[in-house]
Short mmCIF file of C-alpha atoms in Angstrom, two decimals:
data_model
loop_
_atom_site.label_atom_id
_atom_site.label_comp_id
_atom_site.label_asym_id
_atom_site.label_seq_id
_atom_site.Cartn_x
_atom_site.Cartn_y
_atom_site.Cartn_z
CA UNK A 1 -10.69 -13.27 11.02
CA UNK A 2 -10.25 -13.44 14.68
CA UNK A 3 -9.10 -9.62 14.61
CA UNK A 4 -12.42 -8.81 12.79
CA UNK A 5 -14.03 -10.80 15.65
CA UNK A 6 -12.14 -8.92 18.31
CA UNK A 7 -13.43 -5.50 16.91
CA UNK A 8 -14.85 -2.81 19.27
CA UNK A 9 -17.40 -1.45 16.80
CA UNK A 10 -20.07 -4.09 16.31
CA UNK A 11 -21.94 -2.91 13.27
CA UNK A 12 -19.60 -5.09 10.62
CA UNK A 13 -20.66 -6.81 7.74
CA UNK A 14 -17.16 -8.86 6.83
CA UNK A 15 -16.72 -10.27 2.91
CA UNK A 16 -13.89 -12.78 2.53
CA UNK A 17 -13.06 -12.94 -1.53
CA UNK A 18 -11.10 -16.28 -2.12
CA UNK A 19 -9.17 -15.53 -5.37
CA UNK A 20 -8.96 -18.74 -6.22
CA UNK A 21 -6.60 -19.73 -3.46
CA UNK A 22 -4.84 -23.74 -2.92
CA UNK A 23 -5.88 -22.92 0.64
CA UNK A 24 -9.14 -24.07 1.95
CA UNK A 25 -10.70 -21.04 3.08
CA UNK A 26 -14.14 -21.59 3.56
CA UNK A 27 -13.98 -23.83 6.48
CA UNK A 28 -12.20 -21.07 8.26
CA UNK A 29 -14.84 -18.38 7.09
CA UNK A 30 -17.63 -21.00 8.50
CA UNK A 31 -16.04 -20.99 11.94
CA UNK A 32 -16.48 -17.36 11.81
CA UNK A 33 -19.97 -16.53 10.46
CA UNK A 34 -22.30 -16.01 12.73
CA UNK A 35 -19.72 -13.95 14.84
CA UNK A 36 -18.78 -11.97 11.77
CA UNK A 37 -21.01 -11.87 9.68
CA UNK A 38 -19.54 -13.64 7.27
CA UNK A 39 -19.88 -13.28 3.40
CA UNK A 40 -18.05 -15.91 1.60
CA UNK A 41 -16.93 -15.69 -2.51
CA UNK A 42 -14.26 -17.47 -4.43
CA UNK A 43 -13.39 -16.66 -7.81
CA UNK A 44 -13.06 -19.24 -11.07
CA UNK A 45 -9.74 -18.22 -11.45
CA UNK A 46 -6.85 -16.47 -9.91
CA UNK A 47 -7.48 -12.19 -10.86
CA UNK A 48 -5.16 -10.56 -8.65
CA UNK A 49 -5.74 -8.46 -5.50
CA UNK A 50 -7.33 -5.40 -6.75
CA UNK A 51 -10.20 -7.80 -8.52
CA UNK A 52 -10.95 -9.48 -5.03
CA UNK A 53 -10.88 -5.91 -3.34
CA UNK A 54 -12.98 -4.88 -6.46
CA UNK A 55 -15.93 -8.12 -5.57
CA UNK A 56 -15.72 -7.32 -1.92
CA UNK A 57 -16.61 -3.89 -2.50
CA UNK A 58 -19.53 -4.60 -4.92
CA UNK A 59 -21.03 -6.47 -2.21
CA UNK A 60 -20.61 -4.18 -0.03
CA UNK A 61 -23.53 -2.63 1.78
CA UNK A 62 -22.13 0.01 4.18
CA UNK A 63 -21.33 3.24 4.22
CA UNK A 64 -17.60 2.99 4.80
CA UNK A 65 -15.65 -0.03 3.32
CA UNK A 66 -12.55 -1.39 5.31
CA UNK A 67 -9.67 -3.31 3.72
CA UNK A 68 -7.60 -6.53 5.09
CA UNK A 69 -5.24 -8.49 3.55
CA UNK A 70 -4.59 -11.91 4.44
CA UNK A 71 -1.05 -11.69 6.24
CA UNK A 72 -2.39 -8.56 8.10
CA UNK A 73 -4.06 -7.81 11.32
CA UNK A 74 -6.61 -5.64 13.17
CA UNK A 75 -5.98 -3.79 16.39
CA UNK A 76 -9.22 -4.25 18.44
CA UNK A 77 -10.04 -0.71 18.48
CA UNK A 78 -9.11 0.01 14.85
CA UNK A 79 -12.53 0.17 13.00
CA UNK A 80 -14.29 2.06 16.35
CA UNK A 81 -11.45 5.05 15.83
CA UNK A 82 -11.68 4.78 12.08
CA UNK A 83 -15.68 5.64 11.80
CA UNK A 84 -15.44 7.94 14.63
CA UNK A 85 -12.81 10.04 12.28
CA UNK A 86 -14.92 9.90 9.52
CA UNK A 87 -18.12 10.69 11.35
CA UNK A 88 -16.36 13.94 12.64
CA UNK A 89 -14.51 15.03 9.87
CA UNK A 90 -16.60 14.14 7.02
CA UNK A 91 -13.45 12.87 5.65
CA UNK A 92 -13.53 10.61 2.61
CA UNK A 93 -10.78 8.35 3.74
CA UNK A 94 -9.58 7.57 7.01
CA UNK A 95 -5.85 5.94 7.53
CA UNK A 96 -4.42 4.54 10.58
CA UNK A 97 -0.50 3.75 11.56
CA UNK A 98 1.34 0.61 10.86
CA UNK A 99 3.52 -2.05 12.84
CA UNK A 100 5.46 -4.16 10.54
CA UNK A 101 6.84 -7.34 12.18
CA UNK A 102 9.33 -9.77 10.79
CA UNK A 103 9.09 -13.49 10.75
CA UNK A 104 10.38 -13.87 13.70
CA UNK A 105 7.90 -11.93 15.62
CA UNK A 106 9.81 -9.03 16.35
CA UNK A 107 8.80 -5.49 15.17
CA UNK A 108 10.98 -4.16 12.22
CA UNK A 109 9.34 -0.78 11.74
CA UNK A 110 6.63 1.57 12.81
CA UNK A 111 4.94 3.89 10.79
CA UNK A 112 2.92 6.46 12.53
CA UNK A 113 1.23 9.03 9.89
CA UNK A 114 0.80 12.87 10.27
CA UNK A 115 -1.66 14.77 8.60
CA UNK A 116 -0.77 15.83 5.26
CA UNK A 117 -1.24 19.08 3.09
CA UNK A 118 -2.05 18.55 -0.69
CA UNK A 119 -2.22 14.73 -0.52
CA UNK A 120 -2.45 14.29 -3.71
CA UNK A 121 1.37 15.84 -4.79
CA UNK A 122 2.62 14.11 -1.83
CA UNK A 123 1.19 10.47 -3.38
CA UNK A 124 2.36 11.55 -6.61
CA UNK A 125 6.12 11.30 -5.17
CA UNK A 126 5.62 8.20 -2.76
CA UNK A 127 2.31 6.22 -1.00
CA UNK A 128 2.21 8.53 2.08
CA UNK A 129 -0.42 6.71 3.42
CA UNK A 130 -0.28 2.83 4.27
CA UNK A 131 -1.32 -0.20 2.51
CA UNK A 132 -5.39 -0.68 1.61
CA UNK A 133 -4.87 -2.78 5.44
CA UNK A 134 -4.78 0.80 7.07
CA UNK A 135 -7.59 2.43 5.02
CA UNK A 136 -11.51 3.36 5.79
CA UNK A 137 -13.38 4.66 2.56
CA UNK A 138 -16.38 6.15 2.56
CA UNK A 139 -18.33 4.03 -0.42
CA UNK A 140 -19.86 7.44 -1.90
CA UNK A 141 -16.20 8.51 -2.75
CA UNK A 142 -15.29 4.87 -4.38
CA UNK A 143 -18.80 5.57 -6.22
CA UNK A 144 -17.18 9.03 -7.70
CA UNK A 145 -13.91 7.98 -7.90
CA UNK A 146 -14.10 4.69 -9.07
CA UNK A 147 -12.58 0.86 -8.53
CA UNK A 148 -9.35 -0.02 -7.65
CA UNK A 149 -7.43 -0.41 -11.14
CA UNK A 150 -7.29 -4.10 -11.79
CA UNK A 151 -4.47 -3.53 -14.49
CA UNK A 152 -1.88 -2.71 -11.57
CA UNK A 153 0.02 -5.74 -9.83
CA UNK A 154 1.74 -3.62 -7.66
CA UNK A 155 1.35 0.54 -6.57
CA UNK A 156 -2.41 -1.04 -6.93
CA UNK A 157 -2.81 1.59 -3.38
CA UNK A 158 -0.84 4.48 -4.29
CA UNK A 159 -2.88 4.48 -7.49
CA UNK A 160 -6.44 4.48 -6.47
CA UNK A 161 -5.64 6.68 -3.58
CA UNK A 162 -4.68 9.53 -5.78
CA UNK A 163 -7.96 9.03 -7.39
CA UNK A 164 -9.91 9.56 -4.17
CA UNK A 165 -7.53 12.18 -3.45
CA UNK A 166 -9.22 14.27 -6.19
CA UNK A 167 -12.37 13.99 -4.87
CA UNK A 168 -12.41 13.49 -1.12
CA UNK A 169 -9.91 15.00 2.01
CA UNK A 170 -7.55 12.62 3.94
CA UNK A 171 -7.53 12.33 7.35
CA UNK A 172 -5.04 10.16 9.93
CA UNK A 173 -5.71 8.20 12.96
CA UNK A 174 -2.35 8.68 14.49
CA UNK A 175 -2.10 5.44 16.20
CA UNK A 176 -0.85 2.05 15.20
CA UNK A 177 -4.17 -0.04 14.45
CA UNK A 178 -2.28 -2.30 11.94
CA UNK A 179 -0.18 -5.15 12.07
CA UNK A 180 1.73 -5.72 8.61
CA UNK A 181 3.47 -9.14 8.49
CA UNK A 182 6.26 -9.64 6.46
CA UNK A 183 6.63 -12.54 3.88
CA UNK A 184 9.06 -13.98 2.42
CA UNK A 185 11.96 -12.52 0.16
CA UNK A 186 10.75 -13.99 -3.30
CA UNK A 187 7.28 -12.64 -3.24
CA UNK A 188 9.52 -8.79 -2.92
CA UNK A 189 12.04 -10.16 -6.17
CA UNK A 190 8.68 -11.05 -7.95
CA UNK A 191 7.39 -7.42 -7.38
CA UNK A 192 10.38 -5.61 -8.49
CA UNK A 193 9.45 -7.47 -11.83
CA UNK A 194 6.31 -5.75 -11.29
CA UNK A 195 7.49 -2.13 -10.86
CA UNK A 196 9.67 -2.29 -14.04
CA UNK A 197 6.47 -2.62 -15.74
CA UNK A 198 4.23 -0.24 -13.98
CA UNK A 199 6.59 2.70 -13.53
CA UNK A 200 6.16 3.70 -17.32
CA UNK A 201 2.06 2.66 -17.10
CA UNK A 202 2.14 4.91 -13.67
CA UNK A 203 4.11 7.91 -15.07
CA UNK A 204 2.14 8.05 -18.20
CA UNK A 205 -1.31 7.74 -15.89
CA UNK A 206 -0.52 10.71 -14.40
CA UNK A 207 1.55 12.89 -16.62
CA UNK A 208 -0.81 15.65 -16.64
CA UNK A 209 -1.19 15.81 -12.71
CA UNK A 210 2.53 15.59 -12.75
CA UNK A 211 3.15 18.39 -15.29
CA UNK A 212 0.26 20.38 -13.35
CA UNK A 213 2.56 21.13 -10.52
CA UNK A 214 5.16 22.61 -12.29
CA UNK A 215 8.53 22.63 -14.29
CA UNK A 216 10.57 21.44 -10.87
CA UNK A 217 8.43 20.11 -8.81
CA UNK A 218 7.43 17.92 -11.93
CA UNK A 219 11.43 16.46 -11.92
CA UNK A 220 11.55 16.18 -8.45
CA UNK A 221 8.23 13.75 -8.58
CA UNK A 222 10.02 12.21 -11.73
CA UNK A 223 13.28 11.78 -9.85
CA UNK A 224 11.55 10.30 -6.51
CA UNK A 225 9.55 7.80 -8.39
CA UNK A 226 12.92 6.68 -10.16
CA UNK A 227 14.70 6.24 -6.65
CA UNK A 228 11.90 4.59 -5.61
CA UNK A 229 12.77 1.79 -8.27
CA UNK A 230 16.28 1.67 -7.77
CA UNK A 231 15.69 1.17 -3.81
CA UNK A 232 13.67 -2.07 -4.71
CA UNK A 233 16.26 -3.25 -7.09
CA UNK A 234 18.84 -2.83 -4.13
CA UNK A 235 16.76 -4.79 -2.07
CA UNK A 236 15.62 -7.42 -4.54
CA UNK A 237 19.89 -7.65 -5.95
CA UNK A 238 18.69 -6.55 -9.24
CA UNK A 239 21.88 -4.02 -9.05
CA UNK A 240 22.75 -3.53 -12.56
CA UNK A 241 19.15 -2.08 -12.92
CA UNK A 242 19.13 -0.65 -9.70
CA UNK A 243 22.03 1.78 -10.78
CA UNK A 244 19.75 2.62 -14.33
CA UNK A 245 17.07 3.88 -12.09
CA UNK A 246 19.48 5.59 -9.36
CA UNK A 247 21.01 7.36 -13.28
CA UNK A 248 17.48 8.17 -14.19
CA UNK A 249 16.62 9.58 -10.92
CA UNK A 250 19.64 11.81 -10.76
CA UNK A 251 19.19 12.97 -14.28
CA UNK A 252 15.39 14.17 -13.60
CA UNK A 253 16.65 15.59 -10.08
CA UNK A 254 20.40 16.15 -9.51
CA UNK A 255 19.95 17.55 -5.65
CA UNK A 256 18.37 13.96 -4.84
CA UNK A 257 21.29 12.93 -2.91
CA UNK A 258 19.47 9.55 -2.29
CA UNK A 259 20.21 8.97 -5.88
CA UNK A 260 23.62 8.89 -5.85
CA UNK A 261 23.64 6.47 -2.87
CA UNK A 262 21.63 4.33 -4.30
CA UNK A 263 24.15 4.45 -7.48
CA UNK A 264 26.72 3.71 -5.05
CA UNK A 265 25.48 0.92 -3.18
CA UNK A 266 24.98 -0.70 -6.71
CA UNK A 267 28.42 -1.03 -7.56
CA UNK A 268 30.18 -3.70 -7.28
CA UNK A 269 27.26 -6.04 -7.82
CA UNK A 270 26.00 -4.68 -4.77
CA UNK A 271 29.02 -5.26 -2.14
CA UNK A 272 29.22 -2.19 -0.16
CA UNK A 273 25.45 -2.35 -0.10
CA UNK A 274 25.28 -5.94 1.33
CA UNK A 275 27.90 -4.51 4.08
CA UNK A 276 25.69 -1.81 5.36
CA UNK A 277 22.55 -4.46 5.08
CA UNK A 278 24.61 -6.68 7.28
CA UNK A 279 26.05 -3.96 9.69
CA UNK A 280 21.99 -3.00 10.13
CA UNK A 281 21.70 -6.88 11.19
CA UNK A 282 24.52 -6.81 13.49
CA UNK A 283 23.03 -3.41 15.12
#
């Protein structure tokens, strides 16, 4: 809340969805409402994150709708930049770099984005774009391309944003606006739970605009989306099924070299990949 208040562009109407959270929110939101603009709901019942993005955007009244999870942060100048973009562009969605930072404070990555030809083949393979934390959408595009997919637990982004792909351009703010803090290790096992079941429910979504781009580019997307799975199964120790995906991945595309490392790293019940992990650490 306090980087909402910190904000350079002063036009904001800010909706805080509770999903049903053990926290007490509401006080906090109350310290914050007249300086925000506050808009509080709480659902009945826990629904997930795409059905409390889903409430905050039916409440919505602006023309461009702004995402921001609860264990992220705003750079003061982020929304300003954001509306500028779309203003000049007449881009439907605007996306701005990333700064993830560990527990300890310390920056562990930084993702700057590029502009990007044919976003929607490039989603297809991997979310090129950022979490909904880095997004701007213009509400007439949500209108066309609908909701957020409340059916997803996880890709819940990477989904919708190859929805609005098909309907609106892209457009980057080159400049790291967000602040991604990392949780904890057991919420990452939980979502490689997740993937296993929305990999299938993903690929079968978008078979046809997978099978539109061709014979190889169609196994390359097929292959990447299978690495993808067997990197989180790496990271979460799932190792046995990390090495079914790396299999799968290689299969689809045998020039994905990433594959095979990922095959190799899952050997052993994971030793040589807990070595490298480790060396990283030491670095």
């Amino acid at each position: 809340m306090s980087s909402i208040e910190r904000q350079t562009y002063s036009n904001i109407e800010t909706i805080v969805v509770d999903d049903h959270s053990k926290q007490e929110v509401e006080p906090i939101t109350q310290e914050y409402a007249s300086s925000c603009n506050v808009q509080y709901v709480r659902h009945k019942e826990n629904r997930g994150a795409n059905a409390a993005r889903n409430s905050g955007i039916e409440r919505a009244s602006g023309e461009f709708i702004a995402f921001l999870d609860d264990d992220d942060t705003w750079e003061p100048e982020k929304v300003e930049k954001q509306v500028s973009a779309a203003q000049e562009s007449g881009s439907g969605v605007v996306y701005t770099g990333i700064r993830h930072i560990g527990g300890d404070g310390k920056t562990i990555k930084e993702a700057i984005p590029d502009e990007v030809e044919d976003i929607t083949t490039k989603l297809l393979y991997k979310n090129v774009v950022g979490s909904f934390s880095a997004v701007m959408v213009d509400a007439d595009a949500i209108e066309v391309a609908g909701l957020p997919d409340e059916s997803f637990p996880i890709w819940q982004d990477k989904e919708w944003y190859i929805r609005l792909s098909q309907y609106c351009s892209f457009i980057p703010v080159s400049e790291l606006l967000v602040n991604h803090h990392r949780g904890d290790e057991s919420r990452i096992s939980e979502d490689f739970g997740s993937i296993e079941k929305v990999l299938p429910k993903f690929l079968n979504k978008y078979s046809t605009e997978i099978q539109r781009r061709g014979a190889l580019k169609s196994r390359k997307i097929y292959s990447e989306n299978f690495f993808n799975a067997a990197r989180y199964g790496l990271a979460t120790g799932n190792f046995d099924k990390s090495r079914k995906y790396a299999i799968k991945s290689a299969k689809y595309y045998p020039m994905n070299y990433m594959a095979f490392i990922a095959f190799v790293f899952s050997l052993g019940d994971g030793l040589l990949y807990s070595l490298y992990q480790n060396q990283l650490k030491q670095n």
